[in-house]
Coordinates of C-alpha atoms and ligand atoms in Angstrom, one line a residue:
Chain A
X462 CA -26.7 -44.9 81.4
X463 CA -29.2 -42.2 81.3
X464 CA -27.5 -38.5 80.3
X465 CA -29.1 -36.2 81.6
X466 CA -26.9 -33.5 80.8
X467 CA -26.6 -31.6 83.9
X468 CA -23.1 -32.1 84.6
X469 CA -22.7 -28.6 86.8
X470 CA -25.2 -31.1 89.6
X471 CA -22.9 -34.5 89.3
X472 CA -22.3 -34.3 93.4
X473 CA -18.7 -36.5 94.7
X474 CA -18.7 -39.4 96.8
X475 CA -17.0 -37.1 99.3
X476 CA -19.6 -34.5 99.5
X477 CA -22.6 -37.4 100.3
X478 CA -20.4 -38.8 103.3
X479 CA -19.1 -41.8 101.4
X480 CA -15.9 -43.0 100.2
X481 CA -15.5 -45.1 97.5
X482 CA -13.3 -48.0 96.8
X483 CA -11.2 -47.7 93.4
X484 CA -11.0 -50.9 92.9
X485 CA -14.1 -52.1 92.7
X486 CA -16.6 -48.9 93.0
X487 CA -18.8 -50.3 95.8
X488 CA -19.5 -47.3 98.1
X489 CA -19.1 -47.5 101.9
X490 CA -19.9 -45.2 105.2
X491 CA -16.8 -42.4 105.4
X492 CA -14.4 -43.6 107.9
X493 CA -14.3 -47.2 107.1
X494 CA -11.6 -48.3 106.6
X495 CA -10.6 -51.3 104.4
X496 CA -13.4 -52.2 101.3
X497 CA -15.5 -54.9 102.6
X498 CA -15.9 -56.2 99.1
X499 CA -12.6 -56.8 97.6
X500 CA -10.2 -55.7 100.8
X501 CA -8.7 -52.6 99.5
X502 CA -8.0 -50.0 102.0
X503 CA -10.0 -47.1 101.5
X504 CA -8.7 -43.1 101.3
X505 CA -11.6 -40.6 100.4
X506 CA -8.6 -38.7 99.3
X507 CA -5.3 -40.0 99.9
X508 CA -3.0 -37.4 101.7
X509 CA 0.2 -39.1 101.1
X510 CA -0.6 -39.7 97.2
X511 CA 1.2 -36.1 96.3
X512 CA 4.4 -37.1 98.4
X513 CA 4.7 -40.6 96.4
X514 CA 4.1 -39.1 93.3
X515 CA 6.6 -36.5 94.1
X516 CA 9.2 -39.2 95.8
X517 CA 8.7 -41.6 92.3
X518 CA 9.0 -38.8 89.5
X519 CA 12.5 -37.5 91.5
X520 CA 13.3 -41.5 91.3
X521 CA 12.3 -41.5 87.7
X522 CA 14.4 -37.9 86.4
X523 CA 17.0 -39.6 88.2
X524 CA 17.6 -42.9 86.5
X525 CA 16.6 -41.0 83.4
X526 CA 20.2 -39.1 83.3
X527 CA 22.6 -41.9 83.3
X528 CA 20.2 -43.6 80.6
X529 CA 21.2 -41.3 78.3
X530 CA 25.0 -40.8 79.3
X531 CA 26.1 -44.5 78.9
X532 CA 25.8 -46.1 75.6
X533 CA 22.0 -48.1 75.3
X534 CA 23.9 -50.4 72.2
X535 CA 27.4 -52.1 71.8
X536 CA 27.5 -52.9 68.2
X537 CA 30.4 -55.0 67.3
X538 CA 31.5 -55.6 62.9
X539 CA 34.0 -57.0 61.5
X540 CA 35.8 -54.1 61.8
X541 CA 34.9 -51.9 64.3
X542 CA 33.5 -51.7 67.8
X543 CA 30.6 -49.0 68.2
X544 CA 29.0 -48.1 71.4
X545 CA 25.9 -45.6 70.7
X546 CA 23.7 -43.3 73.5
X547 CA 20.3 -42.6 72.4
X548 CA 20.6 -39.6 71.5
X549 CA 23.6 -40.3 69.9
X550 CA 22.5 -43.1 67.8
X551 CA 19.9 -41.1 66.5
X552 CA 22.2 -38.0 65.3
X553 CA 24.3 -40.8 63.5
X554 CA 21.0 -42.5 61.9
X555 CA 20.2 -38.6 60.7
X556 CA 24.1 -38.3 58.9
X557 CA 23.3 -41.8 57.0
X558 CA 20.3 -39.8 56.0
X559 CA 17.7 -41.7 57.6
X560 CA 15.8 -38.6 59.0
X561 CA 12.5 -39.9 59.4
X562 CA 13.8 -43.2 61.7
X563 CA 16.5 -40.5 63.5
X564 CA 13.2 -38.3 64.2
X565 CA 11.1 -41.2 65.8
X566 CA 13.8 -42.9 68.0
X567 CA 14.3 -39.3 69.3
X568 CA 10.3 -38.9 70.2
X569 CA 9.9 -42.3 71.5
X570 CA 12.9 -41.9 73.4
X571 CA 13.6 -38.3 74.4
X572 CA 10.3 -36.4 73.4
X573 CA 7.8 -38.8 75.4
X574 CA 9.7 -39.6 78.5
X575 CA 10.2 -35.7 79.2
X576 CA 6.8 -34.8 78.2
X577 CA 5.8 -37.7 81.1
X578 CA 8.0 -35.8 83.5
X579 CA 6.5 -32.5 82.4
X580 CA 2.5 -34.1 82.8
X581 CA 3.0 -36.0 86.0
X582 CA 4.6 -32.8 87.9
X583 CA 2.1 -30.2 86.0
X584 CA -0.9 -32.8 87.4
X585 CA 0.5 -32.9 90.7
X586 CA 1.2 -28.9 91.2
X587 CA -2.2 -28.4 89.9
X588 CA -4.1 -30.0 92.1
X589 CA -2.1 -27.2 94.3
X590 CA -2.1 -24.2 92.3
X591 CA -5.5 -22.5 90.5
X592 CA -4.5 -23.2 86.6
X593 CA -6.1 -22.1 83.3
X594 CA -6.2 -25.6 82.0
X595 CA -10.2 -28.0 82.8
X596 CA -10.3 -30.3 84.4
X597 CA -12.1 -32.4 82.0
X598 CA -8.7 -31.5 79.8
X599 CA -6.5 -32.5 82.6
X600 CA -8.4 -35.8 83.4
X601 CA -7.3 -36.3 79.5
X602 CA -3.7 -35.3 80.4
X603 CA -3.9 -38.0 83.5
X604 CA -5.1 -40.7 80.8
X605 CA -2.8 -40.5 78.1
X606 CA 0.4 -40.5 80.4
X607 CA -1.2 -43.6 82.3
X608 CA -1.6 -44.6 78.5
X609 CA 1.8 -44.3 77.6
X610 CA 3.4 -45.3 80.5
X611 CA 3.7 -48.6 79.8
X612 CA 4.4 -48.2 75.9
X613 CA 8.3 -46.6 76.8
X614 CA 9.1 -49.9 77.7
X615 CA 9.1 -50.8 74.0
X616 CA 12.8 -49.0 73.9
X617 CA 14.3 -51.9 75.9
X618 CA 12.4 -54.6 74.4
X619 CA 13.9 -53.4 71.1
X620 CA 17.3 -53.7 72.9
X621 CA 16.5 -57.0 74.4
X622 CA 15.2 -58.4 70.8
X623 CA 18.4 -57.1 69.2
X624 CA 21.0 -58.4 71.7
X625 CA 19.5 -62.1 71.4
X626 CA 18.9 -61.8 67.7
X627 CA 22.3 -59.9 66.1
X628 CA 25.0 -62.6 67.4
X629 CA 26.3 -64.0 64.6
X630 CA 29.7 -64.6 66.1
X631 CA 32.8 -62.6 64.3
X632 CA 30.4 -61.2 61.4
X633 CA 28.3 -58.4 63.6
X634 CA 26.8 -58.4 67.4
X635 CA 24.9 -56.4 69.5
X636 CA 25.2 -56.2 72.9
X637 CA 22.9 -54.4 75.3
X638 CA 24.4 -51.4 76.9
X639 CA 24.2 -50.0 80.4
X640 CA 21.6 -46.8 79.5
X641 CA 18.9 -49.9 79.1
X642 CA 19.2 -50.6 82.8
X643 CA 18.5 -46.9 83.7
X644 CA 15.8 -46.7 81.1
X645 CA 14.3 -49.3 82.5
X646 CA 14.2 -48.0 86.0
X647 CA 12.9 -44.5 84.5
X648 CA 10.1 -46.2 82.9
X649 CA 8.9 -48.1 85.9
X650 CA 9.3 -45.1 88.4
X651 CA 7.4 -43.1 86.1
X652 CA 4.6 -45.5 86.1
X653 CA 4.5 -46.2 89.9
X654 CA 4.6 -41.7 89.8
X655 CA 1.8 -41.7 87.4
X656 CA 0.1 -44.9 89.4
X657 CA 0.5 -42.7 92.6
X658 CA -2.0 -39.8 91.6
X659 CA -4.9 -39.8 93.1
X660 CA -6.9 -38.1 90.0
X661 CA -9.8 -37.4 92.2
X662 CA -8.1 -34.3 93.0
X663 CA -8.3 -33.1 89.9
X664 CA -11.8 -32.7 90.6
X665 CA -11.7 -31.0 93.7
X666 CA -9.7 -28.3 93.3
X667 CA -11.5 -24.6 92.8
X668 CA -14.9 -26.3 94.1
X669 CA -14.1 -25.1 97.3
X670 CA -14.9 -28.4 99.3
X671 CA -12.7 -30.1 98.0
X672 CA -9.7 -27.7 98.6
X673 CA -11.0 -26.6 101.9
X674 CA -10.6 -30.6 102.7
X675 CA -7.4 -31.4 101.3
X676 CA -6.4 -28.7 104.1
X677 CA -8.0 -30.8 107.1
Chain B
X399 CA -28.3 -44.0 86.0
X400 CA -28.9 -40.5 87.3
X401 CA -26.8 -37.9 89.2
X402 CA -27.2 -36.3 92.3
X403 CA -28.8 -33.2 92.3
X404 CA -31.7 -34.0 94.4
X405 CA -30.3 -36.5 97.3
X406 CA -32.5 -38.1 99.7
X407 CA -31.1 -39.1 103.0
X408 CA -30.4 -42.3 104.1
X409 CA -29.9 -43.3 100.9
X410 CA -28.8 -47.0 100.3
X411 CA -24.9 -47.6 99.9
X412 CA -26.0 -50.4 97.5
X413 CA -27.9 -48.0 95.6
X414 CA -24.6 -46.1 94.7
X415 CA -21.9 -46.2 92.0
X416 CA -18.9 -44.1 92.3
X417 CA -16.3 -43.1 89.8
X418 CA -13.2 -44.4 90.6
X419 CA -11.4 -41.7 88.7
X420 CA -13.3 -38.6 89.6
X421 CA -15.3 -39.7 92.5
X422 CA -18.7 -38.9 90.8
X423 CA -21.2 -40.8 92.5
X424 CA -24.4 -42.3 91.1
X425 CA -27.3 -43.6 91.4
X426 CA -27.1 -47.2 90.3
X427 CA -29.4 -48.7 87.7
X428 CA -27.4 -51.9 85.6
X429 CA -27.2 -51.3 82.2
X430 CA -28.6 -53.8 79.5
X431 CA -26.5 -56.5 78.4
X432 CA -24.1 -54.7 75.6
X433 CA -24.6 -51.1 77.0
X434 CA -22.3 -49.4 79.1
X435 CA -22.5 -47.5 82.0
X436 CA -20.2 -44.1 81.8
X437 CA -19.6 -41.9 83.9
X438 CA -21.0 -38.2 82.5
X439 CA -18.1 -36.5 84.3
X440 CA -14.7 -37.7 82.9
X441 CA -16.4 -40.9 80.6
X442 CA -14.6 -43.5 82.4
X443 CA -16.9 -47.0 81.5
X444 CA -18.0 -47.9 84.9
X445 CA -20.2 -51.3 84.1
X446 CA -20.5 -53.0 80.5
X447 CA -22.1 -56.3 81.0
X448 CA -22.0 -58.6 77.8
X449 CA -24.0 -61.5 77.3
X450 CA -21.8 -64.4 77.9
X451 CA -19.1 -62.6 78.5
X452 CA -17.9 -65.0 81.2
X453 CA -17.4 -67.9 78.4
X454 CA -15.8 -65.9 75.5
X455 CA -13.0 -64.8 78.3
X456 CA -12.3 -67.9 79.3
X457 CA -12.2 -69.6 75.7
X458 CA -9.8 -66.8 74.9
X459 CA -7.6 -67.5 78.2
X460 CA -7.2 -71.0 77.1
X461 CA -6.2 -69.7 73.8
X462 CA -3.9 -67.2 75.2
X463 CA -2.4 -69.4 77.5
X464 CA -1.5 -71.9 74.7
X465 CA 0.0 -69.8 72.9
X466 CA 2.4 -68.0 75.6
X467 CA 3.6 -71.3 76.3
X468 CA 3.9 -72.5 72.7
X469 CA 5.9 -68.6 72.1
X470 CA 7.8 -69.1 74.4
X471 CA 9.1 -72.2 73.4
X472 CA 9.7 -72.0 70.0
X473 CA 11.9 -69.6 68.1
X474 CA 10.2 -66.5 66.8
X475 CA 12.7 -65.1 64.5
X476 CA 15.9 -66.0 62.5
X477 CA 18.5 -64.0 61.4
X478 CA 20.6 -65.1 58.1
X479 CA 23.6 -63.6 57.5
X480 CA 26.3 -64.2 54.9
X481 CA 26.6 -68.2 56.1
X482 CA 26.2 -67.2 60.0
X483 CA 22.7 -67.9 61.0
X484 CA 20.9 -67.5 64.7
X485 CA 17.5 -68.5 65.9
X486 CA 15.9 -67.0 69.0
X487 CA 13.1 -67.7 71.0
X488 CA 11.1 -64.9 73.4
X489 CA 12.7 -66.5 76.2
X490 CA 16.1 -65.9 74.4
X491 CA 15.6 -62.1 74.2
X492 CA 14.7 -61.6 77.4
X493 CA 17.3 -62.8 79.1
X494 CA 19.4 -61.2 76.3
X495 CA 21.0 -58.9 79.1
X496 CA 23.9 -60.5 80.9
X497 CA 26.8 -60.1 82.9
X498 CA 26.2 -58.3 86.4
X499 CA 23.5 -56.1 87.1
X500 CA 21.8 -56.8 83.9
X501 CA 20.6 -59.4 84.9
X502 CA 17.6 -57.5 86.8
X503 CA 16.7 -56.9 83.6
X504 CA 16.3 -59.9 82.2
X505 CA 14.2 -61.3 85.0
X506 CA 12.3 -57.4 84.3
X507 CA 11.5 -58.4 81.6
X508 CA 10.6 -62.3 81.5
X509 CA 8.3 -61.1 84.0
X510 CA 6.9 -58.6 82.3
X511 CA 6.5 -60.0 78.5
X512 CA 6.0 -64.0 80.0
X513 CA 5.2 -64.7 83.4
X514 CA 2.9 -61.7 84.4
X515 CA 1.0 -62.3 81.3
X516 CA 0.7 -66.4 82.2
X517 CA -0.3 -65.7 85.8
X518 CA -3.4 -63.5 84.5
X519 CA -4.1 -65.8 82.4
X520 CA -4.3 -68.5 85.2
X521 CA -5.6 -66.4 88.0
X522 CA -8.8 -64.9 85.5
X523 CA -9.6 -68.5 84.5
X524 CA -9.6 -69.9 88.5
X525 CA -11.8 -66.7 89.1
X526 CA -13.5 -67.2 86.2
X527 CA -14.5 -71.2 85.6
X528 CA -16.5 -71.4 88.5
X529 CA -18.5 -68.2 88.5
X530 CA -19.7 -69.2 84.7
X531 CA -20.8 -72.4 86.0
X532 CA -23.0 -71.3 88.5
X533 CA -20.7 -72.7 91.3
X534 CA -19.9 -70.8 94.3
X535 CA -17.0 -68.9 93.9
X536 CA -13.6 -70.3 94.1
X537 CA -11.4 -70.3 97.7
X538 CA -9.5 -67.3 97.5
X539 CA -11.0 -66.0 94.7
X540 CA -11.1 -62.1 95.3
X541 CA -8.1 -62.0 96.6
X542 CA -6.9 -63.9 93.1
X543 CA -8.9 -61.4 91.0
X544 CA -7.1 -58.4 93.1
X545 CA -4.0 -59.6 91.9
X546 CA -5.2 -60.0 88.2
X547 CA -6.2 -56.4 88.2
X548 CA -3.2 -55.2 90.3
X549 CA -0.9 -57.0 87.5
X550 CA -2.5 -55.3 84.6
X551 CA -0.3 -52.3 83.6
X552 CA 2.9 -54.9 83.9
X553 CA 1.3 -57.5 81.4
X554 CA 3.3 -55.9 78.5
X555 CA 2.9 -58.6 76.2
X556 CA 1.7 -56.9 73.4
X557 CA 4.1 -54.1 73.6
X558 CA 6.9 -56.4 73.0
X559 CA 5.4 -57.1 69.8
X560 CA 5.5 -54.1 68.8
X561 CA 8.6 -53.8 70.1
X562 CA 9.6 -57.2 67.8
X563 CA 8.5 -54.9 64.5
X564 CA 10.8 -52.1 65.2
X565 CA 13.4 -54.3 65.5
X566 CA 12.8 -56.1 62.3
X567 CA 13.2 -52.5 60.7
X568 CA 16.1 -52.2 62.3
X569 CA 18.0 -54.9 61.3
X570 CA 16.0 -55.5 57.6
X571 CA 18.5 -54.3 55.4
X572 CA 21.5 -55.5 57.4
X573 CA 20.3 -59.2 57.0
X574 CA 17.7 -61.9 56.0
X575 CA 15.3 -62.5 58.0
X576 CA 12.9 -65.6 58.5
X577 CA 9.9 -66.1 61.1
X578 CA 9.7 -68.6 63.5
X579 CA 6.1 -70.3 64.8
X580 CA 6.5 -68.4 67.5
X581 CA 5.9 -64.8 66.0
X582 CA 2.4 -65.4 64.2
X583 CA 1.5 -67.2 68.0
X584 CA 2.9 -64.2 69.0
X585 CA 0.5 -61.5 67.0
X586 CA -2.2 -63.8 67.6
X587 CA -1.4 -63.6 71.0
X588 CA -1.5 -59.6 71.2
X589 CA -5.2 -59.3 69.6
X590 CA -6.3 -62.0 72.3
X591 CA -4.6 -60.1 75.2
X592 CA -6.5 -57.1 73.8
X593 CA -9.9 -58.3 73.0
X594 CA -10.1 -60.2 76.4
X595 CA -9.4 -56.6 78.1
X596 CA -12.2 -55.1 76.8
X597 CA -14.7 -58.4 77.3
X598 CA -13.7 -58.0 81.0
X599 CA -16.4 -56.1 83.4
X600 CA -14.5 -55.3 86.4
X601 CA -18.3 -54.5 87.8
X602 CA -20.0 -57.4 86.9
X603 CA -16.8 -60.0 88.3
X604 CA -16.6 -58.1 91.7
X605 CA -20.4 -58.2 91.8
X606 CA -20.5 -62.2 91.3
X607 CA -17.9 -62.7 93.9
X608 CA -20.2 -60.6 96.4
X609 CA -23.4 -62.4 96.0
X610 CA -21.8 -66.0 94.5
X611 CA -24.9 -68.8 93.7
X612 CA -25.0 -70.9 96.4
X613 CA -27.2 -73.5 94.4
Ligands
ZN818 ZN1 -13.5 -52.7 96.8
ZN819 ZN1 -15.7 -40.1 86.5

């Protein structure tokens, strides 16, 4: 691809009169409908993408409470009977003096889902609101949440590996707990909320057409 | 490729490639085999054709789907502890949660770390096969490759096996530990699942199924 570097004169689909499908980039006539390459329906911008985003991220802070009210592990020794939250497993990791574990089950688990809440809804009110923040830096944002997304998953495969592998009858067990079914469920609404942005917008917003038009 | 500044009307739709992220649109010129085509505005790669791509996918979807099977089957890990020893295959941790509504979750995730990643595998090869050969393209195919795509962020293969090397640290000191067949499948696994990503022109597959050989 040639760079020409005049990136101030890179002109939208939109502003030529076509919308493009996002799912396979072929360009079409605005107004039509469904792609007639690969069938997607297409949305120059999609009106309803701010509502699902929205309607997923409430979803997702939902489900992300009880996940960290009800224990995520039951762990079962000889002689006692342990049931941990994660937040509480990690401040008991941090007495037995493993701080560095303690510090990196509380960013996986804590840290990054809350920073997802904080990106997705900062996105979605910016394509509202005139911000400080690029758009070339917000297209970043969009990215690395879309990035990570999937990655917080990890926490229950962990659980999932564990409660197969630690069963070794009377001796110790582990046995999932009910915080990995609302983790879960966070996870996944967060994805379909991050899936549900349309980050065109991003692009739009303070180049007048594209903020007069999300007004139509 | 070059941008916009100086439109001409009735411009070809043909002619055009449009950022699916930021909605830049371009002027469409197909990059050499191992360039890429970016787009200057957010760098989203738009079209990066490689030279027998086709055949290097599908050698690695055999591979892959080999392997998922053979991981799936056989047990990955081992735990050894003081005379009490358990084996457990992928299959076995996923449907590790029981009793009630955990169950969801084990069907979650056996979809997500076995079955979505063994229907890609299937659907990119029927998509695939026929376009490398020169066929016509196969019944069904786009709607096939739709799903493919539409089932990537769900394939979480690889982040289970991540997910297996935290839990080794968490249980190392608590208990021996051997490995099964089925983990080194399983790491061979995650580099394949990885590699064939980024072989994989979105551009070039949709453009095959559009104008398929008819010879
Ligand atoms: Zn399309
Ligand atoms: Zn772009």
């Amino acid at each position: 691809m040639v760079s020409s570097g005049t990136s101030q004169n890179i002109v939208s689909a939109r502003e030529l009169g076509v919308v493009a499908c996002r799912r396979c980039t072929k360009a079409w006539p605005l107004g039509t409908e469904r792609c007639g390459r690969c069938g997607k329906a297409l949305e120059s911008r999609d009106p309803l993408s701010l509502q699902r985003v929205w309607a997923y991220w409430i979803m997702g802070v939902i489900c992300y409470i009880p996940a960290n009210l009800y224990p995520m592990l039951q762990t079962k020794t000889l002689f006692q009977s342990d049931e941990s939250t994660i937040i509480g497993g990690a401040v008991e990791l941090a007495h037995h003096g493993s701080f560095g574990v303690a510090a990196i089950i509380l960013f996986a688990s804590v840290v990054i889902p809350l920073g997802k809440f904080w990106a997705i809804a900062f996105l979605a009110i910016s394509v509202r609101e005139r911000t400080m923040v690029s758009k070339g830096m917000r297209q970043v944002l969009y990215e690395v949440v879309e990035y990570i997304g999937r990655w917080s998953m990890i926490d229950i495969f962990v659980v999932a590996i564990l409660s197969a592998l630690v069963q070794l009858k009377t001796l110790a067990s582990i046995n999932p707990g009910m915080a990995s079914i609302f983790f879960a469920l966070s996870v996944i609404f967060t994805m379909l909320s991050a899936q549900a942005f349309d980050s065109r917008m991003i692009w739009d917003v303070q180049a007048g057409n594209g903020a007069r038009s999300r007004d139509e | 490729m070059k941008d916009f500044a100086d439109i001409e009307p009735g411009l070809a739709l043909d002619d055009l490639i449009v950022c699916p992220q930021c909605d830049a649109a371009y002027r469409f010129k197909k990059p050499g085999n191992g360039e890429r085509a970016q787009c200057q505005r957010c760098h989203k790669t738009l079209v990066a054709p490689r030279r027998n791509a086709g055949l290097q996918i599908i050698a690695v979807a055999f591979a892959v789907l080999f392997l998922i099977v053979g991981a799936a089957y056989f047990p990955f890990l081992t735990i050894d502890a003081a005379g009490n020893t358990n084996a457990v295959s992928i299959l076995d941790a996923a449907l590790a949660f029981s009793g009630g509504p955990m169950i969801f979750l084990s069907l979650a995730t056996a979809a997500l770390i076995i079955f979505i990643p063994l229907v890609r595998v299937l659907l990119t090869l029927y998509v695939l096969i026929p376009i490398v050969l020169d066929r016509p393209a196969a019944k069904y195919a786009i709607p096939a490759f739709r799903l493919s795509e539409a089932m990537r962020p769900w394939s979480m293969a690889e982040i289970f096996a991540i997910g297996c090397a935290v839990a080794l640290v968490k249980v190392a000191d608590l208990a021996n530990l051997g490995f099964g067949p089925a983990f080194w499948m399983f790491g061979i696994l995650v580099v394949l699942v990885i590699a064939q990503d980024s072989f994989m022109c979105k551009w070039s597959v949709w453009y095959r199924l559009e104008h398929p050989k008819t010879s």
